[in-house]
Short mmCIF file of C-alpha atoms in Angstrom, two decimals:
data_model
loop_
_atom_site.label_atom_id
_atom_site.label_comp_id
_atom_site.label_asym_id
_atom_site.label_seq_id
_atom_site.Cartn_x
_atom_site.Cartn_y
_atom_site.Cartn_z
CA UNK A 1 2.19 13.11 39.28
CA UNK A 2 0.35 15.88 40.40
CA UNK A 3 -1.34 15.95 36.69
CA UNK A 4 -3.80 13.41 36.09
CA UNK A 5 -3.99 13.39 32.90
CA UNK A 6 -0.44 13.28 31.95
CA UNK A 7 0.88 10.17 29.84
CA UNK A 8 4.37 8.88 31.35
CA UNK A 9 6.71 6.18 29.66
CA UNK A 10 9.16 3.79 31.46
CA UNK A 11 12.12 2.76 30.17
CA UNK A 12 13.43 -0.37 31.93
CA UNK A 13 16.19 -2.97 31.23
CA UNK A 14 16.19 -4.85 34.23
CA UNK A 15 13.96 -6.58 37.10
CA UNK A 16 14.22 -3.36 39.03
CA UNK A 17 12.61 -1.85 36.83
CA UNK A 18 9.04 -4.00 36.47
CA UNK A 19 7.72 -2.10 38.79
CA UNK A 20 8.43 1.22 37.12
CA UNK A 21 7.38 -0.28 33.98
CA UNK A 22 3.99 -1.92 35.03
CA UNK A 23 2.71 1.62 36.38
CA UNK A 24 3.43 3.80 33.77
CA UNK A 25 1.27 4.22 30.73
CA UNK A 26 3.48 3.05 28.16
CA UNK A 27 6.51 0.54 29.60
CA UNK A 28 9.70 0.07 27.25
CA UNK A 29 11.73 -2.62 27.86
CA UNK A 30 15.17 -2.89 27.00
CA UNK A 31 17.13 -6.54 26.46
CA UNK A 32 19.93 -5.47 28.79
CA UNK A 33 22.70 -7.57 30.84
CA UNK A 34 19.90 -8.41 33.70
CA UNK A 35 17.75 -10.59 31.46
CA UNK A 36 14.36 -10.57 30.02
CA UNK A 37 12.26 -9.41 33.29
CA UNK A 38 11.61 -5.96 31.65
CA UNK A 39 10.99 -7.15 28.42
CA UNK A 40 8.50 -9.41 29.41
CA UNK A 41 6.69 -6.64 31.65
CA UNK A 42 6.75 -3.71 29.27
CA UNK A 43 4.38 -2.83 26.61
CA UNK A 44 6.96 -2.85 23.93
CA UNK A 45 10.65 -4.72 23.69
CA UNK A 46 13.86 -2.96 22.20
CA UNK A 47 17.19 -4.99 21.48
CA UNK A 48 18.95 -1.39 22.50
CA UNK A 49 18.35 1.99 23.85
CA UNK A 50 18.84 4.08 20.64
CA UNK A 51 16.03 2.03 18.96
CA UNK A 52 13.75 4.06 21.06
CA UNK A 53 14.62 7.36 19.51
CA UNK A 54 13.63 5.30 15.96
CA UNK A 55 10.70 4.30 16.93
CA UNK A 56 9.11 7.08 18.81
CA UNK A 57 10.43 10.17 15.99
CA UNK A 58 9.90 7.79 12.99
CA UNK A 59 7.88 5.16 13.24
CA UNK A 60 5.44 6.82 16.15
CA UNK A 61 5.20 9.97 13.59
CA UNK A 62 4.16 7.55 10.75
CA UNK A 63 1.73 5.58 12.40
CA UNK A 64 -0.34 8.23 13.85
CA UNK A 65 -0.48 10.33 10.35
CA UNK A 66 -1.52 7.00 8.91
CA UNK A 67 -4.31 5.68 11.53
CA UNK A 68 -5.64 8.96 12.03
CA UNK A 69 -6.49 9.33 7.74
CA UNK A 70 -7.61 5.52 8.04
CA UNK A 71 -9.98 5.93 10.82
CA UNK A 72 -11.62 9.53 9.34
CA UNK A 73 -11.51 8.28 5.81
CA UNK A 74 -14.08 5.48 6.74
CA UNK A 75 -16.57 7.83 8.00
CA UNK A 76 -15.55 9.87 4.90
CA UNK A 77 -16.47 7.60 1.93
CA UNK A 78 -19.17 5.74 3.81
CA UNK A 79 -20.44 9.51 3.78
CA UNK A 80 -20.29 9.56 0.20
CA UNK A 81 -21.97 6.50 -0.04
CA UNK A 82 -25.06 7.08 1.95
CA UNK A 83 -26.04 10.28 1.31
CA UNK A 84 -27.26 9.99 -2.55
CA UNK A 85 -29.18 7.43 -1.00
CA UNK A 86 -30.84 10.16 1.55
CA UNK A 87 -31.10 12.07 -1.84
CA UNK A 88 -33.09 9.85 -3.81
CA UNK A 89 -35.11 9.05 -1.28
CA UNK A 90 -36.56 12.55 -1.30
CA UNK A 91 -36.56 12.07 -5.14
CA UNK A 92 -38.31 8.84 -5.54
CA UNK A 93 -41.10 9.88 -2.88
CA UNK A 94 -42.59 7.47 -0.88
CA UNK A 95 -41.20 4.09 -2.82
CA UNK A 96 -39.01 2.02 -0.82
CA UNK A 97 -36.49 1.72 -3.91
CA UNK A 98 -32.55 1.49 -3.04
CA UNK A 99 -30.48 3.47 -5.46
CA UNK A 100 -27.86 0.59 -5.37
CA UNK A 101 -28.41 -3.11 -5.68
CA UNK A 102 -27.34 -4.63 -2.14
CA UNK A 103 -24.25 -6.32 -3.10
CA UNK A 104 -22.84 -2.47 -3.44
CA UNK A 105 -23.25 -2.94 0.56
CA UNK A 106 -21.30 -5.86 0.44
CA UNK A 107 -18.52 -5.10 -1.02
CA UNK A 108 -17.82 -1.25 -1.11
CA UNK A 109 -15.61 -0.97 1.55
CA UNK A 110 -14.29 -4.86 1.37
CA UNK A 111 -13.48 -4.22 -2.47
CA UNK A 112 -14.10 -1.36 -4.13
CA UNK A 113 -12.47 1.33 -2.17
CA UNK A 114 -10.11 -0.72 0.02
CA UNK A 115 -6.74 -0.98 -2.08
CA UNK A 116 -5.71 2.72 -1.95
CA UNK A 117 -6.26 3.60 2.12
CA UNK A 118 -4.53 0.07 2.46
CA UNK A 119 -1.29 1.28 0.45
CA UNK A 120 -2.19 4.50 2.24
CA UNK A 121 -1.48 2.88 5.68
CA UNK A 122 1.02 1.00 4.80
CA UNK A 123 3.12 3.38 3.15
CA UNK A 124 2.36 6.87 3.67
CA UNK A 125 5.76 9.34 4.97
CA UNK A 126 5.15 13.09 5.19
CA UNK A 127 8.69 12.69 5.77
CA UNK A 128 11.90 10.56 5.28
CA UNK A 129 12.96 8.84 8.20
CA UNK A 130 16.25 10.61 7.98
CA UNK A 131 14.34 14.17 8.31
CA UNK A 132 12.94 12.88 11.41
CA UNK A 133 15.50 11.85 13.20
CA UNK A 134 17.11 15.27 12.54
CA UNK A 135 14.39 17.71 13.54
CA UNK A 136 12.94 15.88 16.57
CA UNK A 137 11.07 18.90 17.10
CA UNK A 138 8.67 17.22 13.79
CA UNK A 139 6.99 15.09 16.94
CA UNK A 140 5.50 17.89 18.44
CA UNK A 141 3.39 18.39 15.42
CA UNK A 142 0.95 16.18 16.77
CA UNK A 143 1.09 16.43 20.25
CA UNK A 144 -2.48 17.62 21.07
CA UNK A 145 -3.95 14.99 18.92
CA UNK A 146 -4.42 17.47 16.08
CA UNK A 147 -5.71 15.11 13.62
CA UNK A 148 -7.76 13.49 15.70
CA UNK A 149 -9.31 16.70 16.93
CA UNK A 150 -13.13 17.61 16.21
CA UNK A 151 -12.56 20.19 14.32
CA UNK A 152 -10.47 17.40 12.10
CA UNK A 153 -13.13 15.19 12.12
CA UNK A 154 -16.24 17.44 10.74
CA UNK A 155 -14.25 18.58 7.75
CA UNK A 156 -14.38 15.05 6.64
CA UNK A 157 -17.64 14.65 7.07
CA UNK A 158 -18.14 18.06 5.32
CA UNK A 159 -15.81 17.23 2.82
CA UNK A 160 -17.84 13.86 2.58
CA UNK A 161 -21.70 15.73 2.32
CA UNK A 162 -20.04 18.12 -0.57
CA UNK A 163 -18.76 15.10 -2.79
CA UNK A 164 -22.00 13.12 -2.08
CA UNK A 165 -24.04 16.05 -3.44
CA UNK A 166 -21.78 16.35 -6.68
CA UNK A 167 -21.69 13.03 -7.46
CA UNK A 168 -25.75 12.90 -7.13
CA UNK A 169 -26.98 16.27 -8.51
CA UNK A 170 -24.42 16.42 -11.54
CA UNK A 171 -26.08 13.03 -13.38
CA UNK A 172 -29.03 13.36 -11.75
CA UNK A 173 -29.62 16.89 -13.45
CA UNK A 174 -28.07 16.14 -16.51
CA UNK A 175 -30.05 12.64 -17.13
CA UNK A 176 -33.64 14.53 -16.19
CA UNK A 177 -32.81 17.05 -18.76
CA UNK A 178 -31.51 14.81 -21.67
CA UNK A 179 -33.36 11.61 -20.89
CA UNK A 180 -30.64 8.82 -22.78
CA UNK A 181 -33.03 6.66 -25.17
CA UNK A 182 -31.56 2.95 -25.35
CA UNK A 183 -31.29 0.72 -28.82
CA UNK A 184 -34.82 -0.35 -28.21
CA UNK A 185 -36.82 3.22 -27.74
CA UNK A 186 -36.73 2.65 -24.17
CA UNK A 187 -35.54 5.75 -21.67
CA UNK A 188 -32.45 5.03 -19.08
CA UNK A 189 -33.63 2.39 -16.83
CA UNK A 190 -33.44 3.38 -12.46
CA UNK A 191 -30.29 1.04 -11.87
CA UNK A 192 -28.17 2.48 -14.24
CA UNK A 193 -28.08 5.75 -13.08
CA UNK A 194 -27.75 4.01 -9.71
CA UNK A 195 -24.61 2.63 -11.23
CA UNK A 196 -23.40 5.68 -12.61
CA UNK A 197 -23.46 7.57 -9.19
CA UNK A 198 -22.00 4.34 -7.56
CA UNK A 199 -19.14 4.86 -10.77
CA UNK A 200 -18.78 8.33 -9.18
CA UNK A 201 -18.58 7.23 -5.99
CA UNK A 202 -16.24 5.13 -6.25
CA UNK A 203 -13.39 7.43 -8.77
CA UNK A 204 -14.12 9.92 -5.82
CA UNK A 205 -13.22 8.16 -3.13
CA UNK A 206 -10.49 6.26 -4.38
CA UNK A 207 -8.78 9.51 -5.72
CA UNK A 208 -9.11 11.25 -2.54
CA UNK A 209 -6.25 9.28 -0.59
CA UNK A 210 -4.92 8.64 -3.63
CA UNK A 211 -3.98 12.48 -3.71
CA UNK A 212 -2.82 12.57 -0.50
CA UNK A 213 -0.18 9.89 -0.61
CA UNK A 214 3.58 10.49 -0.07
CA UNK A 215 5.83 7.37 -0.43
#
């Protein structure tokens, strides 16, 4: 191919084909008459041909909608997460204080915020298989990476400053200016407004896919 940066697939079914199958950048193999020799070569294994058109308009659709979110939406809420820390840093001068205790490290993104981008990949369809298979034309949404583009990528990250900022300033303000007295006389201690952005944080996050899921 006279374009070097074209991506080819190779659909093969018998021994023939290996060769065909081996060079190309995605090989399909096809459980034909010939044997298993293509099958065993190629990157992916089909019982019959019009499983192809299946996997590629459905299930190639789905699965780049749903890594693409997964992938961004890290960077996203870990966003969210460390930038009230920036923020109190400037607030809290030159004190080496953490707004959160360290096992908010720990388990933020094992725990807290990992059930809904897990249903998320799992189970996210901008549309019904059955739509895809009848507008083929659907897989060309994506063709130049679109959701994987820059442009993509920085209004997560922009989306992720603005929700740090609101999660931080809005308690942070509000606290300063109506200090809460406890039982005992004694002001609001440091963690728990830690714990009350982390609160934020967390109903921010979690609502964000959340909002953006289509089963």
């Amino acid at each position: 191919l006279s374009d070097k940066k074209a991506v080819t697939v190779a659909v093969g079914d018998g021994a023939n084909d290996i060769s065909m199958i081996q060079e190309a950048n995605v090989g399909l193999g096809i459980m034909g008459k010939e044997g298993l020799q293509a099958v065993r070569s190629s990157d992916f294994a089909f019982p019959k041909f019009h499983c192809i058109a299946r996997a590629i308009l459905v299930h190639g659709h789905w699965y780049y909608l749903r890594a693409s979110v997964l992938v961004q939406y890290f960077f996203y809420k870990n966003v969210v997460l460390i930038t009230p820390q920036v923020f109190f840093t400037f607030c809290n001068g030159p004190s080496p204080q953490s707004l959160y205790t360290s096992v908010v490290y720990i388990l933020y993104n094992t725990m807290f915020t990992a059930a809904p981008i897990i249903v998320y990949s799992l189970f996210e369809q901008d549309f019904k298989a059955d739509t895809l298979l009848l507008n083929p034309h659907l897989y060309y949404i994506h063709r130049n990476n679109s959701l994987m583009s820059w442009g993509y990528f920085f209004r997560w990250l922009i989306n992720g400053f603005w929700d740090s900022t609101v999660v931080y300033w809005i308690p942070a303000v509000t606290l300063y200016n109506n200090a809460v007295i406890l039982f005992d006389d004694t002001p609001l201690e440091m963690m728990a407004f830690g714990m009350t952005v982390l609160h934020n944080i967390m109903f921010v996050v979690n609502i964000k896919v959340l909002c953006n899921l289509e089963i």
